[in-house]
């Protein structure tokens, strides 16, 4: 969470060290709110909050994925190749970049729904990558 526009210190929830699924759910909620914003003054406070959560997700991904590197052995020396979950991290970076544009840019008002819609879709796609589906309650009928 080391960005120049870091607002994480403003949110007490971060002191509780929420796990990735909680952070991602907050991001999803914030992009839902962004969809209802109609002007830059409405989007900026939400974008500041979303930026803090996306930075926390980025940090959480880096920590949780440090054990999931693809390693190739050549000449008996391990070389890190890539993340196994590279797409998730890339989607997080895309979300952070779009959020940054919404936060600092002055753009045509007609573009706002498209930018927030794109941010919404990428955020939900990132969330789908990280959230493990919960087991549905299975009903077993015993027939004598």
GROMACS .gro file of N, CA and C in nm:
model
  432
    1UNK      N    1   0.082  -0.118   0.000
    1UNK     CA    2   0.000   0.000   0.000
    1UNK      C    3   0.087   0.125   0.000
    2UNK      N    4   0.181   0.130  -0.089
    2UNK     CA    5   0.274   0.242  -0.091
    2UNK      C    6   0.253   0.326  -0.215
    3UNK      N    7   0.140   0.381  -0.235
    3UNK     CA    8   0.117   0.469  -0.348
    3UNK      C    9   0.117   0.612  -0.300
    4UNK      N   10   0.135   0.705  -0.394
    4UNK     CA   11   0.138   0.845  -0.355
    4UNK      C   12   0.001   0.894  -0.309
    5UNK      N   13  -0.105   0.830  -0.352
    5UNK     CA   14  -0.240   0.867  -0.309
    5UNK      C   15  -0.293   0.763  -0.210
    6UNK      N   16  -0.214   0.726  -0.113
    6UNK     CA   17  -0.251   0.622  -0.018
    6UNK      C   18  -0.345   0.679   0.088
    7UNK      N   19  -0.465   0.625   0.092
    7UNK     CA   20  -0.565   0.670   0.188
    7UNK      C   21  -0.597   0.560   0.290
    8UNK      N   22  -0.517   0.453   0.292
    8UNK     CA   23  -0.545   0.340   0.379
    8UNK      C   24  -0.550   0.379   0.526
    9UNK      N   25  -0.469   0.477   0.565
    9UNK     CA   26  -0.467   0.518   0.706
    9UNK      C   27  -0.600   0.578   0.751
   10UNK      N   28  -0.687   0.613   0.657
   10UNK     CA   29  -0.816   0.671   0.690
   10UNK      C   30  -0.923   0.566   0.724
   11UNK      N   31  -0.895   0.440   0.696
   11UNK     CA   32  -0.995   0.335   0.713
   11UNK      C   33  -0.952   0.240   0.824
   12UNK      N   34  -1.028   0.242   0.932
   12UNK     CA   35  -0.992   0.162   1.050
   12UNK      C   36  -1.001   0.012   1.024
   13UNK      N   37  -1.077  -0.029   0.925
   13UNK     CA   38  -1.090  -0.171   0.897
   13UNK      C   39  -0.955  -0.236   0.864
   14UNK      N   40  -0.864  -0.161   0.807
   14UNK     CA   41  -0.733  -0.216   0.771
   14UNK      C   42  -0.652  -0.256   0.893
   15UNK      N   43  -0.679  -0.195   1.008
   15UNK     CA   44  -0.607  -0.232   1.130
   15UNK      C   45  -0.645  -0.372   1.176
   16UNK      N   46  -0.759  -0.422   1.129
   16UNK     CA   47  -0.804  -0.557   1.164
   16UNK      C   48  -0.744  -0.664   1.073
   17UNK      N   49  -0.666  -0.621   0.972
   17UNK     CA   50  -0.602  -0.711   0.877
   17UNK      C   51  -0.702  -0.805   0.810
   18UNK      N   52  -0.799  -0.749   0.735
   18UNK     CA   53  -0.897  -0.836   0.670
   18UNK      C   54  -0.831  -0.924   0.564
   19UNK      N   55  -0.888  -1.042   0.543
   19UNK     CA   56  -0.832  -1.133   0.445
   19UNK      C   57  -0.877  -1.093   0.304
   20UNK      N   58  -0.820  -1.156   0.203
   20UNK     CA   59  -0.848  -1.120   0.065
   20UNK      C   60  -0.996  -1.128   0.027
   21UNK      N   61  -1.068  -1.233   0.064
   21UNK     CA   62  -1.211  -1.235   0.027
   21UNK      C   63  -1.290  -1.116   0.081
   22UNK      N   64  -1.259  -1.073   0.202
   22UNK     CA   65  -1.328  -0.957   0.260
   22UNK      C   66  -1.292  -0.831   0.182
   23UNK      N   67  -1.164  -0.814   0.152
   23UNK     CA   68  -1.121  -0.696   0.076
   23UNK      C   69  -1.185  -0.692  -0.062
   24UNK      N   70  -1.191  -0.807  -0.127
   24UNK     CA   71  -1.250  -0.814  -0.261
   24UNK      C   72  -1.399  -0.783  -0.256
   25UNK      N   73  -1.467  -0.831  -0.155
   25UNK     CA   74  -1.611  -0.801  -0.142
   25UNK      C   75  -1.633  -0.651  -0.123
   26UNK      N   76  -1.544  -0.585  -0.047
   26UNK     CA   77  -1.555  -0.440  -0.030
   26UNK      C   78  -1.533  -0.368  -0.163
   27UNK      N   79  -1.438  -0.417  -0.241
   27UNK     CA   80  -1.413  -0.358  -0.373
   27UNK      C   81  -1.537  -0.372  -0.462
   28UNK      N   82  -1.598  -0.489  -0.459
   28UNK     CA   83  -1.719  -0.511  -0.539
   28UNK      C   84  -1.830  -0.415  -0.497
   29UNK      N   85  -1.847  -0.397  -0.367
   29UNK     CA   86  -1.948  -0.305  -0.316
   29UNK      C   87  -1.919  -0.162  -0.361
   30UNK      N   88  -1.795  -0.121  -0.353
   30UNK     CA   89  -1.759   0.016  -0.392
   30UNK      C   90  -1.779   0.040  -0.541
   31UNK      N   91  -1.751  -0.059  -0.626
   31UNK     CA   92  -1.775  -0.037  -0.769
   31UNK      C   93  -1.924  -0.036  -0.800
   32UNK      N   94  -2.003  -0.106  -0.720
   32UNK     CA   95  -2.148  -0.097  -0.736
   32UNK      C   96  -2.196   0.045  -0.704
   33UNK      N   97  -2.137   0.104  -0.602
   33UNK     CA   98  -2.171   0.242  -0.566
   33UNK      C   99  -2.127   0.336  -0.678
   34UNK      N  100  -2.010   0.312  -0.735
   34UNK     CA  101  -1.960   0.397  -0.844
   34UNK      C  102  -2.055   0.398  -0.963
   35UNK      N  103  -2.120   0.288  -0.988
   35UNK     CA  104  -2.214   0.282  -1.101
   35UNK      C  105  -2.326   0.384  -1.087
   36UNK      N  106  -2.359   0.419  -0.963
   36UNK     CA  107  -2.467   0.516  -0.939
   36UNK      C  108  -2.418   0.661  -0.935
   37UNK      N  109  -2.288   0.683  -0.944
   37UNK     CA  110  -2.234   0.819  -0.941
   37UNK      C  111  -2.251   0.884  -1.078
   38UNK      N  112  -2.289   1.012  -1.075
   38UNK     CA  113  -2.315   1.084  -1.200
   38UNK      C  114  -2.218   1.197  -1.229
   39UNK      N  115  -2.127   1.225  -1.136
   39UNK     CA  116  -2.036   1.338  -1.156
   39UNK      C  117  -1.904   1.311  -1.086
   40UNK      N  118  -1.803   1.388  -1.124
   40UNK     CA  119  -1.671   1.374  -1.063
   40UNK      C  120  -1.673   1.397  -0.912
   41UNK      N  121  -1.744   1.499  -0.861
   41UNK     CA  122  -1.748   1.515  -0.714
   41UNK      C  123  -1.811   1.395  -0.641
   42UNK      N  124  -1.898   1.322  -0.708
   42UNK     CA  125  -1.954   1.202  -0.647
   42UNK      C  126  -1.856   1.086  -0.652
   43UNK      N  127  -1.780   1.076  -0.761
   43UNK     CA  128  -1.692   0.960  -0.778
   43UNK      C  129  -1.566   0.969  -0.693
   44UNK      N  130  -1.513   1.089  -0.672
   44UNK     CA  131  -1.384   1.100  -0.606
   44UNK      C  132  -1.377   1.040  -0.466
   45UNK      N  133  -1.473   1.064  -0.377
   45UNK     CA  134  -1.463   1.000  -0.245
   45UNK      C  135  -1.469   0.848  -0.252
   46UNK      N  136  -1.553   0.797  -0.341
   46UNK     CA  137  -1.564   0.651  -0.357
   46UNK      C  138  -1.434   0.596  -0.415
   47UNK      N  139  -1.377   0.667  -0.511
   47UNK     CA  140  -1.251   0.623  -0.572
   47UNK      C  141  -1.135   0.625  -0.472
   48UNK      N  142  -1.134   0.722  -0.383
   48UNK     CA  143  -1.029   0.724  -0.281
   48UNK      C  144  -1.039   0.600  -0.193
   49UNK      N  145  -1.159   0.568  -0.152
   49UNK     CA  146  -1.181   0.449  -0.069
   49UNK      C  147  -1.147   0.322  -0.148
   50UNK      N  148  -1.196   0.314  -0.271
   50UNK     CA  149  -1.169   0.198  -0.355
   50UNK      C  150  -1.019   0.182  -0.378
   51UNK      N  151  -0.949   0.293  -0.397
   51UNK     CA  152  -0.804   0.286  -0.417
   51UNK      C  153  -0.734   0.224  -0.298
   52UNK      N  154  -0.776   0.261  -0.178
   52UNK     CA  155  -0.716   0.204  -0.057
   52UNK      C  156  -0.741   0.053  -0.051
   53UNK      N  157  -0.863   0.012  -0.084
   53UNK     CA  158  -0.895  -0.131  -0.083
   53UNK      C  159  -0.821  -0.207  -0.193
   54UNK      N  160  -0.811  -0.148  -0.311
   54UNK     CA  161  -0.738  -0.214  -0.420
   54UNK      C  162  -0.590  -0.227  -0.386
   55UNK      N  163  -0.534  -0.126  -0.320
   55UNK     CA  164  -0.395  -0.136  -0.277
   55UNK      C  165  -0.378  -0.249  -0.175
   56UNK      N  166  -0.475  -0.263  -0.086
   56UNK     CA  167  -0.469  -0.371   0.013
   56UNK      C  168  -0.483  -0.507  -0.056
   57UNK      N  169  -0.567  -0.515  -0.159
   57UNK     CA  170  -0.580  -0.640  -0.236
   57UNK      C  171  -0.448  -0.671  -0.304
   58UNK      N  172  -0.388  -0.571  -0.366
   58UNK     CA  173  -0.260  -0.589  -0.435
   58UNK      C  174  -0.155  -0.641  -0.337
   59UNK      N  175  -0.149  -0.580  -0.220
   59UNK     CA  176  -0.053  -0.625  -0.118
   59UNK      C  177  -0.085  -0.768  -0.073
   60UNK      N  178  -0.213  -0.797  -0.053
   60UNK     CA  179  -0.254  -0.931  -0.013
   60UNK      C  180  -0.222  -1.035  -0.119
   61UNK      N  181  -0.239  -0.999  -0.245
   61UNK     CA  182  -0.204  -1.091  -0.353
   61UNK      C  183  -0.054  -1.120  -0.353
   62UNK      N  184   0.025  -1.017  -0.334
   62UNK     CA  185   0.170  -1.035  -0.332
   62UNK      C  186   0.211  -1.128  -0.218
   63UNK      N  187   0.149  -1.112  -0.102
   63UNK     CA  188   0.181  -1.197   0.012
   63UNK      C  189   0.131  -1.339  -0.008
   64UNK      N  190   0.007  -1.353  -0.052
   64UNK     CA  191  -0.051  -1.487  -0.062
   64UNK      C  192   0.003  -1.565  -0.180
   65UNK      N  193   0.049  -1.496  -0.282
   65UNK     CA  194   0.096  -1.566  -0.401
   65UNK      C  195   0.247  -1.587  -0.399
   66UNK      N  196   0.316  -1.544  -0.296
   66UNK     CA  197   0.461  -1.560  -0.293
   66UNK      C  198   0.501  -1.707  -0.293
   67UNK      N  199   0.414  -1.795  -0.248
   67UNK     CA  200   0.442  -1.938  -0.248
   67UNK      C  201   0.399  -2.006  -0.377
   68UNK      N  202   0.338  -1.933  -0.468
   68UNK     CA  203   0.283  -1.993  -0.589
   68UNK      C  204   0.353  -1.943  -0.714
   69UNK      N  205   0.483  -1.949  -0.714
   69UNK     CA  206   0.559  -1.911  -0.833
   69UNK      C  207   0.591  -2.036  -0.913
   70UNK      N  208   0.596  -2.020  -1.045
   70UNK     CA  209   0.641  -2.128  -1.131
   70UNK      C  210   0.792  -2.119  -1.132
   71UNK      N  211   0.856  -2.228  -1.099
   71UNK     CA  212   1.001  -2.229  -1.091
   71UNK      C  213   1.055  -2.326  -1.194
   72UNK      N  214   1.155  -2.282  -1.266
   72UNK     CA  215   1.218  -2.366  -1.365
   72UNK      C  216   1.364  -2.385  -1.323
   73UNK      N  217   1.409  -2.509  -1.323
   73UNK     CA  218   1.546  -2.536  -1.282
   73UNK      C  219   1.634  -2.551  -1.405
   74UNK      N  220   1.732  -2.463  -1.414
   74UNK     CA  221   1.833  -2.471  -1.518
   74UNK      C  222   1.967  -2.457  -1.449
   75UNK      N  223   2.058  -2.545  -1.480
   75UNK     CA  224   2.190  -2.543  -1.418
   75UNK      C  225   2.180  -2.544  -1.266
   76UNK      N  226   2.083  -2.617  -1.215
   76UNK     CA  227   2.062  -2.636  -1.072
   76UNK      C  228   2.035  -2.507  -0.995
   77UNK      N  229   1.994  -2.403  -1.064
   77UNK     CA  230   1.958  -2.278  -0.997
   77UNK      C  231   1.812  -2.246  -1.029
   78UNK      N  232   1.728  -2.232  -0.925
   78UNK     CA  233   1.588  -2.199  -0.954
   78UNK      C  234   1.575  -2.058  -1.009
   79UNK      N  235   1.494  -2.045  -1.113
   79UNK     CA  236   1.467  -1.913  -1.170
   79UNK      C  237   1.316  -1.892  -1.168
   80UNK      N  238   1.275  -1.781  -1.111
   80UNK     CA  239   1.133  -1.751  -1.106
   80UNK      C  240   1.085  -1.712  -1.244
   81UNK      N  241   0.979  -1.774  -1.288
   81UNK     CA  242   0.928  -1.749  -1.422
   81UNK      C  243   0.809  -1.653  -1.421
   82UNK      N  244   0.703  -1.689  -1.351
   82UNK     CA  245   0.582  -1.609  -1.355
   82UNK      C  246   0.490  -1.652  -1.241
   83UNK      N  247   0.388  -1.575  -1.218
   83UNK     CA  248   0.287  -1.610  -1.119
   83UNK      C  249   0.195  -1.714  -1.178
   84UNK      N  250   0.154  -1.807  -1.098
   84UNK     CA  251   0.051  -1.900  -1.143
   84UNK      C  252  -0.080  -1.828  -1.163
   85UNK      N  253  -0.107  -1.728  -1.079
   85UNK     CA  254  -0.232  -1.654  -1.085
   85UNK      C  255  -0.208  -1.514  -1.141
   86UNK      N  256  -0.127  -1.506  -1.244
   86UNK     CA  257  -0.087  -1.378  -1.301
   86UNK      C  258  -0.207  -1.295  -1.347
   87UNK      N  259  -0.309  -1.361  -1.401
   87UNK     CA  260  -0.426  -1.288  -1.450
   87UNK      C  261  -0.495  -1.211  -1.338
   88UNK      N  262  -0.504  -1.269  -1.220
   88UNK     CA  263  -0.569  -1.202  -1.108
   88UNK      C  264  -0.492  -1.076  -1.069
   89UNK      N  265  -0.362  -1.089  -1.063
   89UNK     CA  266  -0.281  -0.973  -1.027
   89UNK      C  267  -0.290  -0.865  -1.136
   90UNK      N  268  -0.293  -0.907  -1.261
   90UNK     CA  269  -0.307  -0.813  -1.372
   90UNK      C  270  -0.441  -0.741  -1.366
   91UNK      N  271  -0.548  -0.814  -1.337
   91UNK     CA  272  -0.680  -0.752  -1.323
   91UNK      C  273  -0.681  -0.651  -1.211
   92UNK      N  274  -0.612  -0.682  -1.102
   92UNK     CA  275  -0.603  -0.588  -0.990
   92UNK      C  276  -0.531  -0.461  -1.035
   93UNK      N  277  -0.423  -0.478  -1.112
   93UNK     CA  278  -0.351  -0.361  -1.164
   93UNK      C  279  -0.439  -0.280  -1.258
   94UNK      N  280  -0.518  -0.346  -1.342
   94UNK     CA  281  -0.610  -0.274  -1.430
   94UNK      C  282  -0.713  -0.196  -1.349
   95UNK      N  283  -0.764  -0.258  -1.244
   95UNK     CA  284  -0.861  -0.189  -1.158
   95UNK      C  285  -0.798  -0.066  -1.093
   96UNK      N  286  -0.676  -0.082  -1.045
   96UNK     CA  287  -0.608   0.030  -0.981
   96UNK      C  288  -0.585   0.143  -1.081
   97UNK      N  289  -0.549   0.108  -1.205
   97UNK     CA  290  -0.524   0.210  -1.306
   97UNK      C  291  -0.653   0.284  -1.344
   98UNK      N  292  -0.761   0.210  -1.364
   98UNK     CA  293  -0.889   0.273  -1.397
   98UNK      C  294  -0.938   0.360  -1.282
   99UNK      N  295  -0.923   0.310  -1.160
   99UNK     CA  296  -0.964   0.388  -1.044
   99UNK      C  297  -0.884   0.517  -1.036
  100UNK      N  298  -0.755   0.510  -1.067
  100UNK     CA  299  -0.669   0.628  -1.066
  100UNK      C  300  -0.718   0.731  -1.169
  101UNK      N  301  -0.754   0.683  -1.287
  101UNK     CA  302  -0.807   0.772  -1.391
  101UNK      C  303  -0.935   0.840  -1.341
  102UNK      N  304  -1.023   0.764  -1.280
  102UNK     CA  305  -1.147   0.822  -1.228
  102UNK      C  306  -1.119   0.923  -1.116
  103UNK      N  307  -1.016   0.897  -1.039
  103UNK     CA  308  -0.986   0.983  -0.925
  103UNK      C  309  -0.925   1.116  -0.966
  104UNK      N  310  -0.836   1.115  -1.064
  104UNK     CA  311  -0.761   1.238  -1.092
  104UNK      C  312  -0.797   1.306  -1.223
  105UNK      N  313  -0.865   1.238  -1.312
  105UNK     CA  314  -0.886   1.294  -1.445
  105UNK      C  315  -1.015   1.373  -1.455
  106UNK      N  316  -1.011   1.470  -1.543
  106UNK     CA  317  -1.130   1.542  -1.581
  106UNK      C  318  -1.164   1.495  -1.721
  107UNK      N  319  -1.272   1.423  -1.733
  107UNK     CA  320  -1.308   1.364  -1.859
  107UNK      C  321  -1.451   1.401  -1.895
  108UNK      N  322  -1.487   1.373  -2.016
  108UNK     CA  323  -1.621   1.400  -2.065
  108UNK      C  324  -1.721   1.322  -1.979
  109UNK      N  325  -1.822   1.390  -1.932
  109UNK     CA  326  -1.922   1.330  -1.845
  109UNK      C  327  -1.989   1.207  -1.908
  110UNK      N  328  -1.997   1.206  -2.040
  110UNK     CA  329  -2.056   1.091  -2.110
  110UNK      C  330  -1.971   0.965  -2.097
  111UNK      N  331  -1.843   0.983  -2.065
  111UNK     CA  332  -1.753   0.868  -2.051
  111UNK      C  333  -1.762   0.802  -1.914
  112UNK      N  334  -1.815   0.872  -1.815
  112UNK     CA  335  -1.821   0.820  -1.679
  112UNK      C  336  -1.888   0.683  -1.670
  113UNK      N  337  -2.006   0.663  -1.729
  113UNK     CA  338  -2.066   0.529  -1.717
  113UNK      C  339  -1.982   0.420  -1.782
  114UNK      N  340  -1.910   0.454  -1.887
  114UNK     CA  341  -1.827   0.353  -1.954
  114UNK      C  342  -1.705   0.316  -1.870
  115UNK      N  343  -1.643   0.418  -1.811
  115UNK     CA  344  -1.527   0.393  -1.726
  115UNK      C  345  -1.566   0.316  -1.599
  116UNK      N  346  -1.674   0.357  -1.536
  116UNK     CA  347  -1.717   0.286  -1.415
  116UNK      C  348  -1.767   0.146  -1.449
  117UNK      N  349  -1.831   0.132  -1.564
  117UNK     CA  350  -1.876  -0.001  -1.607
  117UNK      C  351  -1.759  -0.095  -1.632
  118UNK      N  352  -1.656  -0.044  -1.695
  118UNK     CA  353  -1.537  -0.125  -1.720
  118UNK      C  354  -1.470  -0.162  -1.588
  119UNK      N  355  -1.459  -0.067  -1.497
  119UNK     CA  356  -1.402  -0.095  -1.365
  119UNK      C  357  -1.485  -0.200  -1.293
  120UNK      N  358  -1.615  -0.188  -1.302
  120UNK     CA  359  -1.707  -0.285  -1.241
  120UNK      C  360  -1.680  -0.425  -1.296
  121UNK      N  361  -1.673  -0.437  -1.427
  121UNK     CA  362  -1.657  -0.569  -1.488
  121UNK      C  363  -1.523  -0.633  -1.454
  122UNK      N  364  -1.417  -0.554  -1.455
  122UNK     CA  365  -1.285  -0.609  -1.423
  122UNK      C  366  -1.277  -0.646  -1.275
  123UNK      N  367  -1.333  -0.562  -1.189
  123UNK     CA  368  -1.332  -0.593  -1.045
  123UNK      C  369  -1.408  -0.722  -1.017
  124UNK      N  370  -1.523  -0.738  -1.077
  124UNK     CA  371  -1.600  -0.860  -1.055
  124UNK      C  372  -1.528  -0.982  -1.113
  125UNK      N  373  -1.460  -0.966  -1.224
  125UNK     CA  374  -1.383  -1.075  -1.280
  125UNK      C  375  -1.267  -1.114  -1.188
  126UNK      N  376  -1.200  -1.014  -1.132
  126UNK     CA  377  -1.093  -1.039  -1.037
  126UNK      C  378  -1.149  -1.111  -0.914
  127UNK      N  379  -1.263  -1.067  -0.867
  127UNK     CA  380  -1.325  -1.130  -0.750
  127UNK      C  381  -1.361  -1.275  -0.779
  128UNK      N  382  -1.411  -1.300  -0.899
  128UNK     CA  383  -1.446  -1.438  -0.936
  128UNK      C  384  -1.323  -1.528  -0.936
  129UNK      N  385  -1.207  -1.472  -0.970
  129UNK     CA  386  -1.083  -1.549  -0.969
  129UNK      C  387  -1.043  -1.590  -0.827
  130UNK      N  388  -1.073  -1.506  -0.730
  130UNK     CA  389  -1.023  -1.527  -0.595
  130UNK      C  390  -1.120  -1.595  -0.501
  131UNK      N  391  -1.247  -1.587  -0.528
  131UNK     CA  392  -1.345  -1.640  -0.433
  131UNK      C  393  -1.373  -1.785  -0.468
  132UNK      N  394  -1.351  -1.869  -0.372
  132UNK     CA  395  -1.380  -2.010  -0.389
  132UNK      C  396  -1.529  -2.030  -0.367
  133UNK      N  397  -1.596  -2.097  -0.460
  133UNK     CA  398  -1.739  -2.118  -0.441
  133UNK      C  399  -1.766  -2.196  -0.313
  134UNK      N  400  -1.863  -2.150  -0.242
  134UNK     CA  401  -1.901  -2.219  -0.118
  134UNK      C  402  -1.983  -2.342  -0.153
  135UNK      N  403  -1.962  -2.445  -0.074
  135UNK     CA  404  -2.037  -2.568  -0.097
  135UNK      C  405  -2.184  -2.542  -0.067
  136UNK      N  406  -2.265  -2.583  -0.156
  136UNK     CA  407  -2.408  -2.570  -0.134
  136UNK      C  408  -2.451  -2.676  -0.034
  137UNK      N  409  -2.550  -2.645   0.042
  137UNK     CA  410  -2.603  -2.744   0.135
  137UNK      C  411  -2.663  -2.858   0.054
  138UNK      N  412  -2.611  -2.975   0.078
  138UNK     CA  413  -2.658  -3.092   0.007
  138UNK      C  414  -2.764  -3.161   0.091
  139UNK      N  415  -2.874  -3.187   0.030
  139UNK     CA  416  -2.981  -3.257   0.099
  139UNK      C  417  -2.976  -3.402   0.054
  140UNK      N  418  -2.965  -3.489   0.149
  140UNK     CA  419  -2.959  -3.632   0.119
  140UNK      C  420  -3.091  -3.693   0.165
  141UNK      N  421  -3.158  -3.758   0.073
  141UNK     CA  422  -3.283  -3.828   0.107
  141UNK      C  423  -3.252  -3.975   0.115
  142UNK      N  424  -3.282  -4.032   0.229
  142UNK     CA  425  -3.264  -4.176   0.246
  142UNK      C  426  -3.398  -4.244   0.220
  143UNK      N  427  -3.395  -4.331   0.126
  143UNK     CA  428  -3.518  -4.404   0.091
  143UNK      C  429  -3.502  -4.547   0.142
  144UNK      N  430  -3.592  -4.590   0.233
  144UNK     CA  431  -3.580  -4.725   0.289
  144UNK      C  432  -3.617  -4.831   0.188
   0.00000   0.00000   0.00000
